[in-house]
């Protein structure tokens, strides 16, 4: 039976072991407190300290997701994809919960190492790196990286000859993902022998195979075909007389919910079918959205209003150039609720039966900075709040300072079972 995280006792260990700095107690809440309760408490009790917009990172969600990963994929080690959300508090929590890390740049590596994480818990999962970045990885002891070209072999041989290689391959099946990472990375089947031989001739050790089926809407059946293709690469290396491979990296594309259950079933069955006789096999995954998406909630303040007949137009202090960048993708489903401090300060949660078609703009001067169109909202006033759920994946990491406006990335409050901490994200 997999070992699960103890929700109550582990919280203290997360904060004491993760290198968190500058944290302060914001409020004490029961374990049943909702994110809405937490946000209301923050706004009510610390109005002079609130720098809107802000986000809440719910560690209870992260712990539950880690427990589910351990239950569903007990043989797969999670290497969190830092690019999805590099919030230092999230990284620290995941490190304390036993996660490893998929980094794609020196900045990401440095963030993880700053938490006291050992470099052997990092895979440099970028198949194309500049020479200076390879030298940096060598200098800090990150000794496993991906490749998919002869040119990359030559660079690694020159600047990091002790580095172990993982060959990135391109899945042959179309997974239906909205973001097909195979357009940029991954060796074709007929390129595999040449790449393996090039690495072997260079005196570099190829220790495994990686792939990525794509993100957003990928069919979980695609894991089966990709794992079978990875098995053929293991066999090709063996036929070439190369040292036995040990790493199977199944990449990312994971989302929380029922699709994760479906993906887990396909992955477990494929590994059992195709790698049953592989002793000492190490299977790793690179979840990003899985851990980050549902753990963050964004709170934004209404800073402007205009009425045109039945249409209500509002301005908020975050937008598509900030944390809300994902709303420009038609697949992203916006989940929005209201906290009406401005209109009814003593009755935050009261409900109106009447709603109005509403447009919500971000704070910049670009008219494309539009968050919601024809969205039904109750009558709002200045200093009311809009709260957006599931705002952790590719949100703050894609935010900009366009027009001089920053996102909520620097204002993150950390919530856990009985305590809520406020902190500024230094990542």
Tab-separated table of C-alpha atoms in Angstrom, residues 41 55 86 126 174 176 226 280 409:
chain	number	residue	atom	x	y	z
A	41	UNK	CA	-11.025	36.742	6.067
A	55	UNK	CA	-3.887	34.627	-5.012
A	86	UNK	CA	7.254	28.557	-10.402
A	126	UNK	CA	14.981	20.731	-22.230
A	174	UNK	CA	-1.997	11.992	-32.674
A	176	UNK	CA	-5.671	15.213	-30.070
A	226	UNK	CA	4.054	6.158	-26.556
A	280	UNK	CA	15.405	-1.788	-11.904
A	409	UNK	CA	2.236	36.436	-8.743
